[in-house]
Amino acid sequence: MPRVSTTNGHCSIKKGLADLMDYSKKTIEMAQLIAETCTSCKRCMKDCLFLQQYCEDPQKLFQQFLEEGLDPIVPYSCMLCGHCTVVCPLQLKLDEAFLAMRQDLIKDGLPLKQLKSVEMHQRLSTSKFFSAVNRGDTK
């Protein structure tokens, strides 16, 4: 496993040729649990378009995350619906692992470019200047 360093509860994982990513110890442990425990029964994949598109089975996906890292689009593609946990005979929480990956990416300042417009919308929609209502003259 190409973990480069472990400091302050974070592990650095090489993501392909990109810079080193810092993932929390919690995220790494969740991924290890799934990679080591998943039986590849694929019950979670039956009704999940996300898993069908991004992996052969969750065990291999989380093993890939631990060994090589994942493109940030992968954890952001999970709908976090929890269906995988409900149907998993081992109650593995893939959705929570993907959420933890997202949180770590944000802490590292790496939100997806596609989310920048959402951030701008949130800033402007709460601005008094942009959200003031001009009702006109009611007399």
Short mmCIF file of N, CA and C in Angstrom, two decimals:
data_model
loop_
_atom_site.label_atom_id
_atom_site.label_comp_id
_atom_site.label_asym_id
_atom_site.label_seq_id
_atom_site.Cartn_x
_atom_site.Cartn_y
_atom_site.Cartn_z
N MET A 1 0.83 -1.17 0.00
CA MET A 1 0.00 0.00 0.00
C MET A 1 0.88 1.24 0.00
N PRO A 2 0.79 2.12 -0.97
CA PRO A 2 1.71 3.24 -1.05
C PRO A 2 1.33 4.43 -0.17
N ARG A 3 1.09 4.19 1.12
CA ARG A 3 0.91 5.32 2.03
C ARG A 3 2.26 5.95 2.23
N VAL A 4 2.36 7.23 2.04
CA VAL A 4 3.65 7.89 2.12
C VAL A 4 3.98 8.30 3.54
N SER A 5 3.02 8.85 4.25
CA SER A 5 3.30 9.26 5.62
C SER A 5 2.03 9.20 6.45
N THR A 6 2.21 9.10 7.75
CA THR A 6 1.10 9.14 8.68
C THR A 6 1.46 10.14 9.75
N THR A 7 0.77 11.29 9.72
CA THR A 7 1.01 12.33 10.72
C THR A 7 -0.30 12.98 11.11
N ASN A 8 -0.41 13.34 12.36
CA ASN A 8 -1.59 14.05 12.87
C ASN A 8 -2.90 13.37 12.47
N GLY A 9 -2.94 12.06 12.48
CA GLY A 9 -4.17 11.35 12.15
C GLY A 9 -4.52 11.33 10.68
N HIS A 10 -3.60 11.76 9.81
CA HIS A 10 -3.86 11.76 8.37
C HIS A 10 -2.84 10.86 7.67
N CYS A 11 -3.28 10.25 6.59
CA CYS A 11 -2.40 9.42 5.78
C CYS A 11 -2.34 10.01 4.39
N SER A 12 -1.16 10.08 3.84
CA SER A 12 -1.01 10.57 2.48
C SER A 12 -1.03 9.39 1.53
N ILE A 13 -1.85 9.49 0.51
CA ILE A 13 -1.95 8.43 -0.49
C ILE A 13 -1.66 9.05 -1.84
N LYS A 14 -0.85 8.39 -2.61
CA LYS A 14 -0.56 8.88 -3.95
C LYS A 14 -1.76 8.59 -4.84
N LYS A 15 -2.24 9.60 -5.53
CA LYS A 15 -3.38 9.45 -6.43
C LYS A 15 -2.86 9.53 -7.85
N GLY A 16 -2.49 8.41 -8.39
CA GLY A 16 -1.94 8.38 -9.74
C GLY A 16 -0.71 9.26 -9.80
N LEU A 17 -0.66 10.15 -10.78
CA LEU A 17 0.47 11.05 -10.93
C LEU A 17 0.21 12.40 -10.27
N ALA A 18 -0.96 12.54 -9.65
CA ALA A 18 -1.31 13.82 -9.02
C ALA A 18 -0.55 14.00 -7.71
N ASP A 19 -0.75 15.15 -7.11
CA ASP A 19 -0.12 15.43 -5.82
C ASP A 19 -0.58 14.44 -4.77
N LEU A 20 0.11 14.41 -3.66
CA LEU A 20 -0.28 13.54 -2.56
C LEU A 20 -1.55 14.08 -1.92
N MET A 21 -2.44 13.18 -1.59
CA MET A 21 -3.70 13.55 -0.95
C MET A 21 -3.63 13.13 0.50
N ASP A 22 -4.14 13.97 1.37
CA ASP A 22 -4.20 13.62 2.79
C ASP A 22 -5.61 13.16 3.12
N TYR A 23 -5.73 11.91 3.53
CA TYR A 23 -7.00 11.37 3.96
C TYR A 23 -6.92 11.11 5.45
N SER A 24 -8.02 11.34 6.14
CA SER A 24 -8.03 11.14 7.58
C SER A 24 -7.88 9.66 7.92
N LYS A 25 -7.42 9.42 9.12
CA LYS A 25 -7.27 8.05 9.60
C LYS A 25 -8.63 7.34 9.55
N LYS A 26 -9.69 8.07 9.87
CA LYS A 26 -11.05 7.51 9.83
C LYS A 26 -11.39 7.03 8.42
N THR A 27 -11.09 7.84 7.41
CA THR A 27 -11.40 7.47 6.03
C THR A 27 -10.61 6.23 5.61
N ILE A 28 -9.33 6.22 5.94
CA ILE A 28 -8.48 5.07 5.60
C ILE A 28 -9.01 3.80 6.28
N GLU A 29 -9.36 3.91 7.55
CA GLU A 29 -9.86 2.74 8.28
C GLU A 29 -11.18 2.24 7.69
N MET A 30 -12.05 3.16 7.30
CA MET A 30 -13.32 2.75 6.68
C MET A 30 -13.06 2.02 5.36
N ALA A 31 -12.16 2.57 4.56
CA ALA A 31 -11.82 1.95 3.27
C ALA A 31 -11.18 0.58 3.48
N GLN A 32 -10.29 0.47 4.47
CA GLN A 32 -9.65 -0.81 4.75
C GLN A 32 -10.68 -1.85 5.18
N LEU A 33 -11.62 -1.44 6.03
CA LEU A 33 -12.66 -2.37 6.48
C LEU A 33 -13.46 -2.90 5.29
N ILE A 34 -13.84 -2.01 4.39
CA ILE A 34 -14.62 -2.44 3.22
C ILE A 34 -13.77 -3.32 2.31
N ALA A 35 -12.53 -2.91 2.04
CA ALA A 35 -11.64 -3.69 1.16
C ALA A 35 -11.36 -5.08 1.72
N GLU A 36 -11.25 -5.18 3.03
CA GLU A 36 -10.91 -6.47 3.66
C GLU A 36 -12.13 -7.33 3.97
N THR A 37 -13.30 -6.72 4.10
CA THR A 37 -14.48 -7.44 4.56
C THR A 37 -15.47 -7.77 3.46
N CYS A 38 -15.56 -6.91 2.45
CA CYS A 38 -16.53 -7.11 1.37
C CYS A 38 -16.32 -8.48 0.72
N THR A 39 -17.41 -9.20 0.53
CA THR A 39 -17.33 -10.54 -0.08
C THR A 39 -17.58 -10.51 -1.58
N SER A 40 -17.76 -9.32 -2.13
CA SER A 40 -18.04 -9.15 -3.57
C SER A 40 -19.31 -9.87 -4.01
N CYS A 41 -20.30 -9.89 -3.13
CA CYS A 41 -21.58 -10.52 -3.48
C CYS A 41 -22.36 -9.68 -4.49
N LYS A 42 -22.05 -8.40 -4.57
CA LYS A 42 -22.62 -7.44 -5.53
C LYS A 42 -24.11 -7.14 -5.31
N ARG A 43 -24.64 -7.45 -4.14
CA ARG A 43 -26.04 -7.09 -3.86
C ARG A 43 -26.21 -5.58 -3.92
N CYS A 44 -25.22 -4.85 -3.45
CA CYS A 44 -25.29 -3.38 -3.45
C CYS A 44 -25.31 -2.82 -4.86
N MET A 45 -24.75 -3.55 -5.80
CA MET A 45 -24.63 -3.06 -7.17
C MET A 45 -25.91 -3.26 -7.99
N LYS A 46 -26.75 -4.17 -7.56
CA LYS A 46 -27.94 -4.52 -8.34
C LYS A 46 -28.79 -3.31 -8.70
N ASP A 47 -29.03 -2.43 -7.74
CA ASP A 47 -29.89 -1.27 -7.98
C ASP A 47 -29.14 0.06 -7.90
N CYS A 48 -27.83 0.03 -7.95
CA CYS A 48 -27.04 1.26 -7.82
C CYS A 48 -26.31 1.58 -9.12
N LEU A 49 -26.81 2.58 -9.83
CA LEU A 49 -26.18 2.96 -11.10
C LEU A 49 -24.76 3.49 -10.88
N PHE A 50 -24.53 4.15 -9.76
CA PHE A 50 -23.19 4.66 -9.44
C PHE A 50 -22.18 3.52 -9.37
N LEU A 51 -22.46 2.51 -8.55
CA LEU A 51 -21.52 1.39 -8.42
C LEU A 51 -21.39 0.63 -9.74
N GLN A 52 -22.47 0.49 -10.47
CA GLN A 52 -22.41 -0.19 -11.76
C GLN A 52 -21.49 0.54 -12.73
N GLN A 53 -21.48 1.86 -12.65
CA GLN A 53 -20.66 2.65 -13.57
C GLN A 53 -19.20 2.71 -13.16
N TYR A 54 -18.93 2.75 -11.86
CA TYR A 54 -17.57 3.03 -11.42
C TYR A 54 -16.76 1.84 -10.92
N CYS A 55 -17.35 0.67 -10.81
CA CYS A 55 -16.53 -0.44 -10.30
C CYS A 55 -17.05 -1.80 -10.75
N GLU A 56 -16.15 -2.74 -10.66
CA GLU A 56 -16.50 -4.14 -10.89
C GLU A 56 -17.18 -4.70 -9.64
N ASP A 57 -16.67 -4.32 -8.48
CA ASP A 57 -17.31 -4.59 -7.20
C ASP A 57 -16.69 -3.65 -6.16
N PRO A 58 -17.40 -3.37 -5.06
CA PRO A 58 -16.91 -2.40 -4.08
C PRO A 58 -15.57 -2.79 -3.44
N GLN A 59 -15.35 -4.07 -3.26
CA GLN A 59 -14.09 -4.51 -2.66
C GLN A 59 -12.92 -4.02 -3.50
N LYS A 60 -13.02 -4.19 -4.80
CA LYS A 60 -11.94 -3.77 -5.70
C LYS A 60 -11.83 -2.25 -5.76
N LEU A 61 -12.96 -1.55 -5.70
CA LEU A 61 -12.95 -0.09 -5.73
C LEU A 61 -12.21 0.47 -4.52
N PHE A 62 -12.50 -0.06 -3.34
CA PHE A 62 -11.85 0.44 -2.13
C PHE A 62 -10.40 -0.01 -2.05
N GLN A 63 -10.09 -1.17 -2.61
CA GLN A 63 -8.69 -1.59 -2.70
C GLN A 63 -7.93 -0.63 -3.62
N GLN A 64 -8.55 -0.26 -4.72
CA GLN A 64 -7.93 0.71 -5.64
C GLN A 64 -7.70 2.04 -4.93
N PHE A 65 -8.69 2.49 -4.15
CA PHE A 65 -8.54 3.73 -3.39
C PHE A 65 -7.32 3.67 -2.48
N LEU A 66 -7.15 2.54 -1.79
CA LEU A 66 -6.04 2.40 -0.85
C LEU A 66 -4.69 2.31 -1.55
N GLU A 67 -4.66 1.70 -2.73
CA GLU A 67 -3.40 1.50 -3.43
C GLU A 67 -3.02 2.65 -4.36
N GLU A 68 -4.01 3.22 -5.03
CA GLU A 68 -3.72 4.23 -6.06
C GLU A 68 -4.43 5.55 -5.85
N GLY A 69 -5.46 5.56 -5.02
CA GLY A 69 -6.32 6.73 -4.89
C GLY A 69 -7.41 6.65 -5.94
N LEU A 70 -8.35 7.58 -5.87
CA LEU A 70 -9.46 7.62 -6.81
C LEU A 70 -9.61 9.03 -7.36
N ASP A 71 -10.13 9.11 -8.55
CA ASP A 71 -10.50 10.41 -9.10
C ASP A 71 -11.57 11.01 -8.17
N PRO A 72 -11.46 12.28 -7.81
CA PRO A 72 -12.45 12.88 -6.90
C PRO A 72 -13.89 12.79 -7.39
N ILE A 73 -14.10 12.61 -8.66
CA ILE A 73 -15.46 12.48 -9.17
C ILE A 73 -16.15 11.24 -8.60
N VAL A 74 -15.38 10.22 -8.24
CA VAL A 74 -15.98 8.97 -7.76
C VAL A 74 -16.75 9.17 -6.46
N PRO A 75 -16.13 9.67 -5.38
CA PRO A 75 -16.93 9.85 -4.16
C PRO A 75 -18.07 10.86 -4.33
N TYR A 76 -17.90 11.84 -5.20
CA TYR A 76 -18.97 12.82 -5.43
C TYR A 76 -20.10 12.25 -6.28
N SER A 77 -19.90 11.12 -6.92
CA SER A 77 -20.94 10.51 -7.75
C SER A 77 -21.90 9.66 -6.94
N CYS A 78 -21.51 9.28 -5.74
CA CYS A 78 -22.39 8.50 -4.86
C CYS A 78 -23.51 9.41 -4.36
N MET A 79 -24.74 8.93 -4.41
CA MET A 79 -25.90 9.72 -3.97
C MET A 79 -26.07 9.70 -2.45
N LEU A 80 -25.28 8.89 -1.75
CA LEU A 80 -25.34 8.78 -0.29
C LEU A 80 -26.72 8.36 0.21
N CYS A 81 -27.41 7.54 -0.57
CA CYS A 81 -28.77 7.12 -0.22
C CYS A 81 -28.79 6.03 0.84
N GLY A 82 -27.70 5.29 1.00
CA GLY A 82 -27.63 4.23 2.00
C GLY A 82 -28.18 2.89 1.55
N HIS A 83 -28.59 2.79 0.30
CA HIS A 83 -29.13 1.52 -0.22
C HIS A 83 -28.11 0.39 -0.06
N CYS A 84 -26.85 0.70 -0.30
CA CYS A 84 -25.80 -0.32 -0.22
C CYS A 84 -25.75 -0.94 1.18
N THR A 85 -25.87 -0.12 2.20
CA THR A 85 -25.81 -0.61 3.58
C THR A 85 -27.03 -1.47 3.89
N VAL A 86 -28.18 -1.06 3.40
CA VAL A 86 -29.43 -1.78 3.66
C VAL A 86 -29.37 -3.19 3.08
N VAL A 87 -28.84 -3.33 1.87
CA VAL A 87 -28.84 -4.65 1.22
C VAL A 87 -27.59 -5.47 1.51
N CYS A 88 -26.57 -4.86 2.06
CA CYS A 88 -25.32 -5.58 2.34
C CYS A 88 -25.51 -6.56 3.49
N PRO A 89 -25.17 -7.84 3.28
CA PRO A 89 -25.31 -8.81 4.36
C PRO A 89 -24.38 -8.51 5.54
N LEU A 90 -23.34 -7.71 5.30
CA LEU A 90 -22.40 -7.35 6.36
C LEU A 90 -22.61 -5.92 6.86
N GLN A 91 -23.63 -5.25 6.31
CA GLN A 91 -23.96 -3.87 6.70
C GLN A 91 -22.78 -2.91 6.51
N LEU A 92 -21.99 -3.12 5.45
CA LEU A 92 -20.87 -2.22 5.17
C LEU A 92 -21.42 -0.87 4.72
N LYS A 93 -20.83 0.19 5.22
CA LYS A 93 -21.34 1.55 4.99
C LYS A 93 -20.52 2.27 3.93
N LEU A 94 -20.75 1.89 2.70
CA LEU A 94 -20.04 2.51 1.58
C LEU A 94 -20.35 4.00 1.50
N ASP A 95 -21.61 4.35 1.70
CA ASP A 95 -22.00 5.76 1.61
C ASP A 95 -21.24 6.62 2.62
N GLU A 96 -21.05 6.12 3.82
CA GLU A 96 -20.31 6.88 4.83
C GLU A 96 -18.84 7.00 4.45
N ALA A 97 -18.30 5.98 3.81
CA ALA A 97 -16.90 6.05 3.36
C ALA A 97 -16.75 7.09 2.25
N PHE A 98 -17.70 7.14 1.32
CA PHE A 98 -17.64 8.14 0.25
C PHE A 98 -17.82 9.55 0.81
N LEU A 99 -18.68 9.70 1.80
CA LEU A 99 -18.86 11.01 2.43
C LEU A 99 -17.57 11.43 3.13
N ALA A 100 -16.92 10.51 3.81
CA ALA A 100 -15.65 10.82 4.48
C ALA A 100 -14.59 11.24 3.46
N MET A 101 -14.56 10.58 2.30
CA MET A 101 -13.62 10.98 1.24
C MET A 101 -13.90 12.41 0.80
N ARG A 102 -15.19 12.72 0.60
CA ARG A 102 -15.57 14.09 0.20
C ARG A 102 -15.09 15.11 1.23
N GLN A 103 -15.33 14.80 2.49
CA GLN A 103 -14.94 15.72 3.56
C GLN A 103 -13.43 15.96 3.55
N ASP A 104 -12.67 14.90 3.33
CA ASP A 104 -11.21 15.04 3.28
C ASP A 104 -10.78 15.87 2.07
N LEU A 105 -11.43 15.66 0.95
CA LEU A 105 -11.10 16.44 -0.25
C LEU A 105 -11.37 17.93 -0.01
N ILE A 106 -12.47 18.23 0.65
CA ILE A 106 -12.80 19.62 0.94
C ILE A 106 -11.79 20.22 1.90
N LYS A 107 -11.39 19.45 2.91
CA LYS A 107 -10.38 19.95 3.87
C LYS A 107 -9.07 20.25 3.17
N ASP A 108 -8.78 19.49 2.12
CA ASP A 108 -7.55 19.72 1.35
C ASP A 108 -7.74 20.80 0.29
N GLY A 109 -8.94 21.40 0.27
CA GLY A 109 -9.20 22.49 -0.68
C GLY A 109 -9.41 22.01 -2.10
N LEU A 110 -9.91 20.80 -2.26
CA LEU A 110 -10.07 20.24 -3.60
C LEU A 110 -11.52 19.92 -3.95
N PRO A 111 -12.45 20.86 -3.78
CA PRO A 111 -13.79 20.54 -4.27
C PRO A 111 -13.78 20.49 -5.79
N LEU A 112 -14.73 19.81 -6.35
CA LEU A 112 -14.82 19.70 -7.80
C LEU A 112 -15.11 21.06 -8.42
N LYS A 113 -14.56 21.29 -9.60
CA LYS A 113 -14.82 22.54 -10.32
C LYS A 113 -16.32 22.75 -10.51
N GLN A 114 -17.05 21.66 -10.73
CA GLN A 114 -18.48 21.74 -10.96
C GLN A 114 -19.22 22.30 -9.74
N LEU A 115 -18.61 22.21 -8.56
CA LEU A 115 -19.27 22.70 -7.35
C LEU A 115 -19.02 24.17 -7.10
N LYS A 116 -18.12 24.78 -7.84
CA LYS A 116 -17.82 26.20 -7.65
C LYS A 116 -19.07 27.06 -7.89
N SER A 117 -19.88 26.69 -8.87
CA SER A 117 -21.10 27.47 -9.14
C SER A 117 -22.08 27.37 -7.98
N VAL A 118 -22.13 26.23 -7.32
CA VAL A 118 -23.00 26.06 -6.16
C VAL A 118 -22.52 26.97 -5.04
N GLU A 119 -21.21 27.01 -4.82
CA GLU A 119 -20.64 27.86 -3.79
C GLU A 119 -20.99 29.33 -4.06
N MET A 120 -20.84 29.77 -5.30
CA MET A 120 -21.15 31.15 -5.66
C MET A 120 -22.64 31.42 -5.47
N HIS A 121 -23.49 30.48 -5.86
CA HIS A 121 -24.93 30.65 -5.68
C HIS A 121 -25.27 30.80 -4.20
N GLN A 122 -24.65 29.99 -3.35
CA GLN A 122 -24.94 30.07 -1.93
C GLN A 122 -24.50 31.42 -1.35
N ARG A 123 -23.37 31.91 -1.79
CA ARG A 123 -22.90 33.22 -1.31
C ARG A 123 -23.83 34.33 -1.75
N LEU A 124 -24.19 34.33 -3.03
CA LEU A 124 -25.01 35.41 -3.56
C LEU A 124 -26.46 35.33 -3.10
N SER A 125 -26.97 34.13 -2.92
CA SER A 125 -28.38 34.02 -2.53
C SER A 125 -28.62 34.43 -1.08
N THR A 126 -27.57 34.48 -0.27
CA THR A 126 -27.73 34.94 1.11
C THR A 126 -27.27 36.38 1.28
N SER A 127 -26.78 36.98 0.21
CA SER A 127 -26.35 38.37 0.25
C SER A 127 -27.57 39.29 0.29
N LYS A 128 -27.55 40.29 1.18
CA LYS A 128 -28.67 41.23 1.26
C LYS A 128 -28.82 41.99 -0.06
N PHE A 129 -27.71 42.27 -0.70
CA PHE A 129 -27.76 43.00 -1.96
C PHE A 129 -28.49 42.21 -3.05
N PHE A 130 -28.17 40.91 -3.15
CA PHE A 130 -28.74 40.09 -4.21
C PHE A 130 -30.08 39.45 -3.85
N SER A 131 -30.44 39.45 -2.57
CA SER A 131 -31.69 38.81 -2.20
C SER A 131 -32.74 39.80 -1.72
N ALA A 132 -32.46 41.10 -1.82
CA ALA A 132 -33.45 42.11 -1.41
C ALA A 132 -34.65 42.05 -2.33
N VAL A 133 -35.80 42.18 -1.74
CA VAL A 133 -37.04 42.15 -2.51
C VAL A 133 -37.49 43.58 -2.74
N ASN A 134 -37.71 43.94 -3.98
CA ASN A 134 -38.22 45.26 -4.32
C ASN A 134 -39.68 45.09 -4.70
N ARG A 135 -40.55 45.44 -3.79
CA ARG A 135 -41.98 45.22 -4.01
C ARG A 135 -42.64 46.38 -4.76
N GLY A 136 -41.92 47.43 -4.97
CA GLY A 136 -42.50 48.57 -5.69
C GLY A 136 -43.43 49.38 -4.81
N ASP A 137 -44.07 50.34 -5.40
CA ASP A 137 -44.98 51.22 -4.67
C ASP A 137 -46.35 50.55 -4.60
N THR A 138 -46.83 50.32 -3.40
CA THR A 138 -48.11 49.63 -3.22
C THR A 138 -49.27 50.59 -3.03
N LYS A 139 -49.04 51.92 -3.12
CA LYS A 139 -50.13 52.90 -2.92
C LYS A 139 -50.90 53.13 -4.17
#
